[in-house]
Tab-separated table of C-alpha atoms in Angstrom:
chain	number	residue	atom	x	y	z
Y	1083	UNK	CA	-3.436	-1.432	-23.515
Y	1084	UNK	CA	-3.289	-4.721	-23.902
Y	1085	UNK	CA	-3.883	-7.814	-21.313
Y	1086	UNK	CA	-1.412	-10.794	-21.542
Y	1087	UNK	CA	-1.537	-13.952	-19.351
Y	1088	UNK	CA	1.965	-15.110	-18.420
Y	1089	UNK	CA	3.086	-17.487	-15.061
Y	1090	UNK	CA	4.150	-15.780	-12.311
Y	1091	UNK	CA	7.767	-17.100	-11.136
Y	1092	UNK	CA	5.938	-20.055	-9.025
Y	1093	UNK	CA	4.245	-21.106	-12.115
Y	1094	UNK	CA	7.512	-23.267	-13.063
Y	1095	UNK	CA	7.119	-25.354	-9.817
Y	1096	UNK	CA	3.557	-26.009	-10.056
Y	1097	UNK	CA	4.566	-27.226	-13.501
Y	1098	UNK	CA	7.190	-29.518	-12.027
Y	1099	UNK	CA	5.135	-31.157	-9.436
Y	1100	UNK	CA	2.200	-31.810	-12.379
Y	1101	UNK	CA	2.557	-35.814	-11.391
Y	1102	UNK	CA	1.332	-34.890	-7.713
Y	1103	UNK	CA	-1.198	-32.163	-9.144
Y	1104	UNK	CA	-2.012	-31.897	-13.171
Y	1105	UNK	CA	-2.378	-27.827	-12.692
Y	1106	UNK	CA	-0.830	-24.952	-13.908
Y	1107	UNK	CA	-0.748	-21.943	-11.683
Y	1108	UNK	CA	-0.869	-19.091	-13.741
Y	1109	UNK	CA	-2.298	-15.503	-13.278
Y	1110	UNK	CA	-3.520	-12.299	-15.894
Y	1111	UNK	CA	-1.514	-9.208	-15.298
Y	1112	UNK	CA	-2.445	-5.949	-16.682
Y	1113	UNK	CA	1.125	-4.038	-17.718
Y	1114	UNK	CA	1.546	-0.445	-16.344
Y	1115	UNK	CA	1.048	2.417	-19.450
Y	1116	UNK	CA	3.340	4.750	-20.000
Y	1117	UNK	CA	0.883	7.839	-19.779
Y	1118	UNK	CA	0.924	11.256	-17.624
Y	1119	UNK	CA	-0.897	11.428	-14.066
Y	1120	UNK	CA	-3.197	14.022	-15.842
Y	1121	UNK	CA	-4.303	11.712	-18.774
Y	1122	UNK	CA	-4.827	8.573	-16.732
Y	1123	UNK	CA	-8.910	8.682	-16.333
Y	1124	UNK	CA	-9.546	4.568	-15.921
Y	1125	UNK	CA	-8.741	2.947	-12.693
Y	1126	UNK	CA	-6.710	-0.359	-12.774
Y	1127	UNK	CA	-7.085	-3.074	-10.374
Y	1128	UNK	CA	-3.973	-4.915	-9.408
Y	1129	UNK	CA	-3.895	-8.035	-10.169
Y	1130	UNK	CA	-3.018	-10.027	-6.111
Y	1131	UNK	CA	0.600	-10.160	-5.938
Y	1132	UNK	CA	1.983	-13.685	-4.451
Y	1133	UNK	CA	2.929	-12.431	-1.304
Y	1134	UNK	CA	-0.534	-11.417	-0.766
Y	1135	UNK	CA	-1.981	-15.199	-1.643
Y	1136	UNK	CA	0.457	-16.552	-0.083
Y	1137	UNK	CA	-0.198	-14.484	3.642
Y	1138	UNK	CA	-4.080	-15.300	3.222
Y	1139	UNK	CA	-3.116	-19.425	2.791
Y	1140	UNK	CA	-1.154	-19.353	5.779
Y	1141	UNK	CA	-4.692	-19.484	7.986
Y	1142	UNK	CA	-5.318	-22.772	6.463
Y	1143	UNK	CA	-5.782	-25.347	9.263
Y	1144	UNK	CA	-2.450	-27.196	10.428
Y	1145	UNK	CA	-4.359	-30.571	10.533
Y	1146	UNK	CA	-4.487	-30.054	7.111
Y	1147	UNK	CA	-1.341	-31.371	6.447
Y	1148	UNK	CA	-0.024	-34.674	5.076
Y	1149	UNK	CA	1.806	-36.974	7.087
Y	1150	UNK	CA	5.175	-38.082	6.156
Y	1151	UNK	CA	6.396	-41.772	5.401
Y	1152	UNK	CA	8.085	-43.690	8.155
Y	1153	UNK	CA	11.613	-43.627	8.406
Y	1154	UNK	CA	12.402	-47.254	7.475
Y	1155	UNK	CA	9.597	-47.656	4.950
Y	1156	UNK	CA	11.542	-48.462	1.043
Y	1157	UNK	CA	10.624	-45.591	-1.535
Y	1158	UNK	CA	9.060	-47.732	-3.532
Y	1159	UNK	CA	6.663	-49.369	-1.176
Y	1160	UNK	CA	4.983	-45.831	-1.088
Y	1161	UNK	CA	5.163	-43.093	-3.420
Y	1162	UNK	CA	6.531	-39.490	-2.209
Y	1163	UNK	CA	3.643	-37.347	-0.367
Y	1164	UNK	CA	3.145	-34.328	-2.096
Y	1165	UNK	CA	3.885	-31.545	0.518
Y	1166	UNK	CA	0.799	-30.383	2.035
Y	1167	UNK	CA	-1.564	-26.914	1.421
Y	1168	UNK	CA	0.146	-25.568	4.585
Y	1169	UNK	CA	3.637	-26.536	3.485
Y	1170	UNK	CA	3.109	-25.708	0.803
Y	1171	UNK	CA	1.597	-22.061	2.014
Y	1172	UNK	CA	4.374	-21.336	4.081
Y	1173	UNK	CA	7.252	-21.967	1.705
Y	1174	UNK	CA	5.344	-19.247	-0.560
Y	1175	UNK	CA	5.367	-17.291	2.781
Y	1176	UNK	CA	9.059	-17.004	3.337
Y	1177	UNK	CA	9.345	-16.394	-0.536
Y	1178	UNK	CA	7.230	-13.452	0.226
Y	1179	UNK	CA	9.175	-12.402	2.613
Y	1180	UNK	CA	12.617	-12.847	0.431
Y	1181	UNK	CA	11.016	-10.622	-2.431
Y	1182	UNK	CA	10.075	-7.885	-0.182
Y	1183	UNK	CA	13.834	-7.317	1.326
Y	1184	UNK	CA	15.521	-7.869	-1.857
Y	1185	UNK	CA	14.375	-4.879	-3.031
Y	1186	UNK	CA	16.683	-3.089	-0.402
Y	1187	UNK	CA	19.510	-4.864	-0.922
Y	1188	UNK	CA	21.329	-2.353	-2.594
Y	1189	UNK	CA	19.814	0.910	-0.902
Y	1190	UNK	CA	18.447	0.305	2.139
Y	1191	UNK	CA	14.891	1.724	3.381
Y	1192	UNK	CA	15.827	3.847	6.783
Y	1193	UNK	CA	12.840	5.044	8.721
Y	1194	UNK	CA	12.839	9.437	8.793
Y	1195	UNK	CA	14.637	11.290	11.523
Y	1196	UNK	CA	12.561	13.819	13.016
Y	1197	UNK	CA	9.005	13.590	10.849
Y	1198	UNK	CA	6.210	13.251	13.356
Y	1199	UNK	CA	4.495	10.223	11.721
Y	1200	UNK	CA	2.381	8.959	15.082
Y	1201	UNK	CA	-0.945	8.275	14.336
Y	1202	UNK	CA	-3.878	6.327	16.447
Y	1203	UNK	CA	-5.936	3.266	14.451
Y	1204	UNK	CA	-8.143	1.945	17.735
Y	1205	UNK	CA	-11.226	0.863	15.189
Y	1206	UNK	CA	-9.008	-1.430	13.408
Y	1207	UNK	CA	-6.987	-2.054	16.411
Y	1208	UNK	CA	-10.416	-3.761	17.908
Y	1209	UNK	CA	-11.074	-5.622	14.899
Y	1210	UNK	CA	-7.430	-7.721	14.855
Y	1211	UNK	CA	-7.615	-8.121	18.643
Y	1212	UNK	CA	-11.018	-9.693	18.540
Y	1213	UNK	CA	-9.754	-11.557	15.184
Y	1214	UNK	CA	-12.495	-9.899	13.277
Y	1215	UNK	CA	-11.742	-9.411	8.954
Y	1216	UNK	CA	-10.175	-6.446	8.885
Y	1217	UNK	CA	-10.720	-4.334	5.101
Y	1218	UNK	CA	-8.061	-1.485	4.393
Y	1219	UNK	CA	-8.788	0.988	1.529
Y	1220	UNK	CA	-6.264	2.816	-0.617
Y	1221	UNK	CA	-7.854	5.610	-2.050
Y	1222	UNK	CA	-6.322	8.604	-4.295
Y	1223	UNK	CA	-4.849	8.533	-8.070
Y	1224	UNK	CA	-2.093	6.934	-9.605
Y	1225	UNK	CA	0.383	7.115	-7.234
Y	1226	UNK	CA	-1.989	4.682	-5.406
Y	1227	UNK	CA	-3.291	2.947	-8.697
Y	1228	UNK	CA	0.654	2.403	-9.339
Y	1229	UNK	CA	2.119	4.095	-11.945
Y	1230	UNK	CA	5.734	3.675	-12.317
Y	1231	UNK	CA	5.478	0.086	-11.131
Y	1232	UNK	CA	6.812	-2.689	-13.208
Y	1233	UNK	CA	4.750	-5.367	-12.218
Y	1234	UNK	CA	1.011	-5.356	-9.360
Y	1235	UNK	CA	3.341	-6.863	-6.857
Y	1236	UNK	CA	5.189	-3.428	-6.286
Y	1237	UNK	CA	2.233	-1.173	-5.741
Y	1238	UNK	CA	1.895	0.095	-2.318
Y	1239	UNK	CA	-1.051	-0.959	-1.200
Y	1240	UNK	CA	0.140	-4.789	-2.807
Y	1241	UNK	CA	3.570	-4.429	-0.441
Y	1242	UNK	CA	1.357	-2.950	2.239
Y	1243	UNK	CA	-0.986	-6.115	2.520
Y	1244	UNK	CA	2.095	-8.517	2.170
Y	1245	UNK	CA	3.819	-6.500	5.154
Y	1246	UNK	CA	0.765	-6.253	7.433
Y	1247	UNK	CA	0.062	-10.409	6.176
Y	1248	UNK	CA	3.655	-10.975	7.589
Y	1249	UNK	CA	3.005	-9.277	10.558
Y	1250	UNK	CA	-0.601	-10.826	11.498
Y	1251	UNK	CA	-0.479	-14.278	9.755
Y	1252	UNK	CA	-3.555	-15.313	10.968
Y	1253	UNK	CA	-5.591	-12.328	10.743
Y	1254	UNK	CA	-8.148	-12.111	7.951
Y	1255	UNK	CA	-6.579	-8.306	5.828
Y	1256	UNK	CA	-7.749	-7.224	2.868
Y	1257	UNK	CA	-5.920	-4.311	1.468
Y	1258	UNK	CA	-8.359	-2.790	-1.887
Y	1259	UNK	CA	-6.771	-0.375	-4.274
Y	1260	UNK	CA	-9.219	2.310	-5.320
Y	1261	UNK	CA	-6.233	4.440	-7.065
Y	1262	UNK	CA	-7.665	6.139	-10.236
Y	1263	UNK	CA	-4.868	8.017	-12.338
Y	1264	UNK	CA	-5.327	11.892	-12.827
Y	1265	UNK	CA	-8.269	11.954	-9.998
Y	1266	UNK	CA	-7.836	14.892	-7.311
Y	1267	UNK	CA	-10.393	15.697	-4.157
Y	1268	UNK	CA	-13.217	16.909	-6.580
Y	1269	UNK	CA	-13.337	13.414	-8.679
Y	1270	UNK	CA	-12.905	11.417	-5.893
Y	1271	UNK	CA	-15.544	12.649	-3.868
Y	1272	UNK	CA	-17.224	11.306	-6.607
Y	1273	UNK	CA	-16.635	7.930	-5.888
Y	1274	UNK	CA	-16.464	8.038	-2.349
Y	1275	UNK	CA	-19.935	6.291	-1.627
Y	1276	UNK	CA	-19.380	3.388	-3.954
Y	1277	UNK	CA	-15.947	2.496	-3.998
Y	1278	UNK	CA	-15.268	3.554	-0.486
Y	1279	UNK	CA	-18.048	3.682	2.054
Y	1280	UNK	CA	-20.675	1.001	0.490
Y	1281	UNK	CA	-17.648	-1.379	0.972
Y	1282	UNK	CA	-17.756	-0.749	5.106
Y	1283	UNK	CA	-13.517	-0.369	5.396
Y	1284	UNK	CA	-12.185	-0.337	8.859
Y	1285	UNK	CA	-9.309	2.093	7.424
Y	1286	UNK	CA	-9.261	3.880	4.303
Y	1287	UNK	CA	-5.502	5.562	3.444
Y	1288	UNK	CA	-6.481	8.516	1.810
Y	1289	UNK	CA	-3.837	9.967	-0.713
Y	1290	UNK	CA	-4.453	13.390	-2.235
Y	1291	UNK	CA	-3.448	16.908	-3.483
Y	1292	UNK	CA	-0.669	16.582	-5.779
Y	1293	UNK	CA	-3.020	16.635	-9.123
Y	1294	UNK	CA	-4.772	19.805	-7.672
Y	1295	UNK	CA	-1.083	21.142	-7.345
Y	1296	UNK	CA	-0.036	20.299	-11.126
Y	1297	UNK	CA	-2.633	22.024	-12.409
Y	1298	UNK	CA	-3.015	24.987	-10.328
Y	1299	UNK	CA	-6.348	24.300	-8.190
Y	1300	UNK	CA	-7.628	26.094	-5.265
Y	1301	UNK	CA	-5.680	24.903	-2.576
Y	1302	UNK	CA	-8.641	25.718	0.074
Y	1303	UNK	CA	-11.228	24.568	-2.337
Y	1304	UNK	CA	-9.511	20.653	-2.389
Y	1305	UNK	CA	-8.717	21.116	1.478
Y	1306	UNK	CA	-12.442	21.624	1.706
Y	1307	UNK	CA	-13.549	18.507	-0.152
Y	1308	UNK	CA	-10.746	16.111	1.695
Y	1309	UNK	CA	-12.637	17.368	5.264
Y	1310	UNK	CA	-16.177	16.899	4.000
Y	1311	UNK	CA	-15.001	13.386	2.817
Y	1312	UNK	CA	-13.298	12.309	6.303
Y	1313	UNK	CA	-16.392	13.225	7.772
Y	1314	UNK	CA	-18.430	11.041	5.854
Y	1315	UNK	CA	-15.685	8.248	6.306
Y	1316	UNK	CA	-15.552	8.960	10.202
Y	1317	UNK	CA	-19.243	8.888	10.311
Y	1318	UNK	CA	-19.268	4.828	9.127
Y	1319	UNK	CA	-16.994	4.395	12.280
Y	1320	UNK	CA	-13.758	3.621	9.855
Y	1321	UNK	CA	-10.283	4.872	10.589
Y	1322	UNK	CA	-9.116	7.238	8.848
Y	1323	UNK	CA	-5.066	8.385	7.582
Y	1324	UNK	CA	-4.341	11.027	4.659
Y	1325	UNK	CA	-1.516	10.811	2.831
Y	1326	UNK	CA	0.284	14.285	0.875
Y	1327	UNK	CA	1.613	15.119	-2.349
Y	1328	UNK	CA	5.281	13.111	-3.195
Y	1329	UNK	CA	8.366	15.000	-3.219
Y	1330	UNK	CA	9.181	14.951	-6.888
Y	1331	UNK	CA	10.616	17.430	-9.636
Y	1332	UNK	CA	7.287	18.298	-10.841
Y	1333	UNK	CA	5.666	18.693	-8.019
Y	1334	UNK	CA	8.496	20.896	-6.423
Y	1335	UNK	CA	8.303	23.087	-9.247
Y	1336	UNK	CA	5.201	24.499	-7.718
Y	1337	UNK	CA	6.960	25.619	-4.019
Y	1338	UNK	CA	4.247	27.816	-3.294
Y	1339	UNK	CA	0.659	25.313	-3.720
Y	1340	UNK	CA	3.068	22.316	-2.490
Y	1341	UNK	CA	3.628	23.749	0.457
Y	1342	UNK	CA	-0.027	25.401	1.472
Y	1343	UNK	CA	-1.241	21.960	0.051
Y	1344	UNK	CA	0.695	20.154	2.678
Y	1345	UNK	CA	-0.007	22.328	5.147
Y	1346	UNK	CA	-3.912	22.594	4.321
Y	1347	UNK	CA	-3.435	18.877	4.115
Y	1348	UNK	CA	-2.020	18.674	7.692
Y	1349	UNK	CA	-5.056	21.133	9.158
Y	1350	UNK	CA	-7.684	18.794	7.549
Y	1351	UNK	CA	-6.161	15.992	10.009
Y	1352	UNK	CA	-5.508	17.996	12.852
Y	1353	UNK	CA	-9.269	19.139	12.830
Y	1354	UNK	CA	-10.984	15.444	12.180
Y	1355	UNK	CA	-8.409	14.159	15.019
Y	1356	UNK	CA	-6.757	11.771	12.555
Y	1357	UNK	CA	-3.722	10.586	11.451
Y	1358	UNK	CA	-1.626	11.909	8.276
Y	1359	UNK	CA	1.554	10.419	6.909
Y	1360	UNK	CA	3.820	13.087	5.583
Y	1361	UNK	CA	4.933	11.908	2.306
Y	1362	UNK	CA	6.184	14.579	0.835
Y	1363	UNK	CA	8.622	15.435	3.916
Y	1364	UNK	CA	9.896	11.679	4.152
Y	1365	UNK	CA	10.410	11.826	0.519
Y	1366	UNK	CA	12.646	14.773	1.096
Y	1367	UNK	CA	14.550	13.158	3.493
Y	1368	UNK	CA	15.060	10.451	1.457
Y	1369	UNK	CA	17.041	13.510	-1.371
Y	1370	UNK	CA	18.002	15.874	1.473
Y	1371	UNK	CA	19.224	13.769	4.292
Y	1372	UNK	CA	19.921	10.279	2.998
Y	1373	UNK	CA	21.546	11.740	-0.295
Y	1374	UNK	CA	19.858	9.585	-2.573
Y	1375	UNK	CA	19.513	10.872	-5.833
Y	1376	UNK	CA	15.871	11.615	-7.087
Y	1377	UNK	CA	15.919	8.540	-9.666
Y	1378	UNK	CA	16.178	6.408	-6.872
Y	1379	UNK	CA	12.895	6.414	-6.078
Y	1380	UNK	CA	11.255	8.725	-9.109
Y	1381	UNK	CA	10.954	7.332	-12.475
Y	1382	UNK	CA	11.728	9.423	-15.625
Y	1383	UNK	CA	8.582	11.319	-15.747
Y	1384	UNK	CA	9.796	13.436	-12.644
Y	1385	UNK	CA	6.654	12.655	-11.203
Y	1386	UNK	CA	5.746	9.056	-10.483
Y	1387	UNK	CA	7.641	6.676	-7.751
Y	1388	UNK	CA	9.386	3.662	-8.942
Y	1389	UNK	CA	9.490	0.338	-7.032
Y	1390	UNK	CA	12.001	1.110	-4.908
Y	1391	UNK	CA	10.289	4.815	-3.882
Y	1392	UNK	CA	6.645	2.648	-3.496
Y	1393	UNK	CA	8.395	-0.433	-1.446
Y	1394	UNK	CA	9.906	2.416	0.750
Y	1395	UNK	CA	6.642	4.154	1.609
Y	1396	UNK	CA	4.576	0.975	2.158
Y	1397	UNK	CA	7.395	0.168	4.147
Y	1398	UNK	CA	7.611	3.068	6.528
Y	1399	UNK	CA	3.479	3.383	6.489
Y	1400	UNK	CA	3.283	-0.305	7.323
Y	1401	UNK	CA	5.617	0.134	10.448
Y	1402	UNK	CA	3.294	2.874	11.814
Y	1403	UNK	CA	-0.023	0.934	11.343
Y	1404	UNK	CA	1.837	-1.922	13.003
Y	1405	UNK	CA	2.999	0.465	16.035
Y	1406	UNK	CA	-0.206	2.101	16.170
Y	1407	UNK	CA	-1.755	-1.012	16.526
Y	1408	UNK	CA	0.683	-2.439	19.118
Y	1409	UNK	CA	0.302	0.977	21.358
Y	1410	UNK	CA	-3.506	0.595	21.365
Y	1411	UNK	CA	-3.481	-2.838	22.798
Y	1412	UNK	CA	-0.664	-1.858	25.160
Y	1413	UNK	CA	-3.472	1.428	26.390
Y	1414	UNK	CA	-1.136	3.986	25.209
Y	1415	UNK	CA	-2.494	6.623	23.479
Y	1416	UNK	CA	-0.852	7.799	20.504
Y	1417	UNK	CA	-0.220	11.600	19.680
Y	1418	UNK	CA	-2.207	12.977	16.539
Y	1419	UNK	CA	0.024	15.264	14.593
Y	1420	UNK	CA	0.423	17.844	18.078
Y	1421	UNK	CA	3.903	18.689	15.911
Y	1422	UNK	CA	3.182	18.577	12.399
């Protein structure tokens, strides 16, 4: 796999206003391989999509910018200002916030009927109410690293920072992606300590199961590992929300693991006292209920999501963070999986 530098879409007006400021914005992207979840062994880093630079410019000071030439003074007594770092950090903003609804233009993303989805985040709750940096870590395999994706910007933890940057504008978020493709529990665990707890996260999203699935692992053996790892999360004082497998053709062509993985999955949470989104069962109500057709949201493998399916989930997992959040600083307790 080849790297190859191109411009982002914003390069072309950095390269238009080169009179006001002689640089090129420009950034390295990594493409996305076409290679099974199973043969994907070396984690990629996502290269920060614009919406996230964008959210983290908007804290720039608002005496920062320029002031704008009186009314009645000729153009060429004074040359044009060039708009200011917050200017220009807003405009970017709102372009953000464009690119992540077009996306749903033509099928829309409609939260689940029915999926109990209420988890409770107080630790990083705390953090953004005393406007403390808050870190987020998105840890699992290549449904995390972003397989299927055609560009960084559409990875879910990517749409996940620019949703949560949206939200709290002026709150320091940093949103890592420690996806590695073909990883389950057991080579994870592996990891844990020094992509996970050495960094000190205030939430790590925790996606597992559906490799140990595919090839037929002990169910109780990977439920086993997930627990021991919460713990060791929990014990830092971090938040803590698993994700389950993704409703997909190859994964529902094992009914019987899917389903004791979800449901070993579910256990895990229900015995740390933490929160678990259900993937796999808003993924089915995406086919089932909404009557989308799989390719919607799977790509061609039968396996992987594709930007739509990864906008969706950040989507619906951003709204619960966000209520989570919001019912912690309102004193309300939420629920943690009593239905699931």
């Amino acid at each position: 796999m080849t790297s190859r530098r191109y411009c982002r879409p914003f390069c072309l007006t950095a390269f238009v206003l080169l009179i006001a400021a002689p640089v090129a914005v420009c950034a390295e992207n990594t493409p996305q391989a076409a290679v099974s979840d199973s043969a994907k062994t070396d984690a990629v880093k996502p290269a920060a999509s614009a919406a996230e630079q964008s959210a983290q410019a908007v804290g720039a000071p608002a005496d920062n910018a320029g002031s704008a030439a009186p009314a009645n003074q000729a153009p060429q007594d004074k040359p044009a200002q060039p708009a200011s770092l917050t200017d220009k950090a807003i405009d970017k903003v709102k372009q953000a916030a464009k690119s992540a609804s077009d996306i749903f233009n033509r099928v829309p993303c409609l939260p689940p009927k029915g999926v109990a989805r209420a988890f409770s985040l107080p630790h990083v709750a705390h953090k953004l109410a005393a406007g403390e940096p808050v870190t987020i870590i998105a840890f699992g395999s290549s449904s995390t690293q972003g397989y299927g994706t055609s560009s960084p910007e559409f990875t879910y933890p990517n749409r996940l920072a620019a949703q949560l940057h949206r939200r709290y504008p002026a709150a320091n978020i940093t949103v890592v992606n420690r996806g590695r493709g073909g990883d389950d529990a057991q080579q994870m665990m592996a990891r844990l300590q020094s992509e996970v707890i050495d960094v000190k996260p205030d939430l790590v999203i925790w996606q597992v199961g559906t490799n140990a699935v595919l090839r037929n692992e002990d169910p109780d053996a990977i439920a086993q590992n997930v627990q021991d790892g919460v713990a060791r999360i929990q014990a830092t004082g971090a938040d803590v929300v698993l994700v389950d497998l993704q409703y997909s053709p190859r994964v529902t062509e094992h009914p019987e693991n899917a389903s004791k993985m979800v449901k070993l999955i579910r256990r895990v949470a229900q015995l740390r006292h933490i929160g678990v989104f259900p993937r796999f069962e808003v993924m089915r109500q995406w086919h089932e209920s909404q009557a989308l057709p799989i390719d919607t949201f799977v790509i061609a493998d039968g396996l992987h999501m594709n930007d739509w399916g990864y906008a969706c989930f950040a989507q619906i997992l951003g709204d619960d963070i966000i209520r989570s959040v919001g019912q912690i600083r309102l004193g309300v307790a939420a629920p943690i999986n009593r239905s699931m």
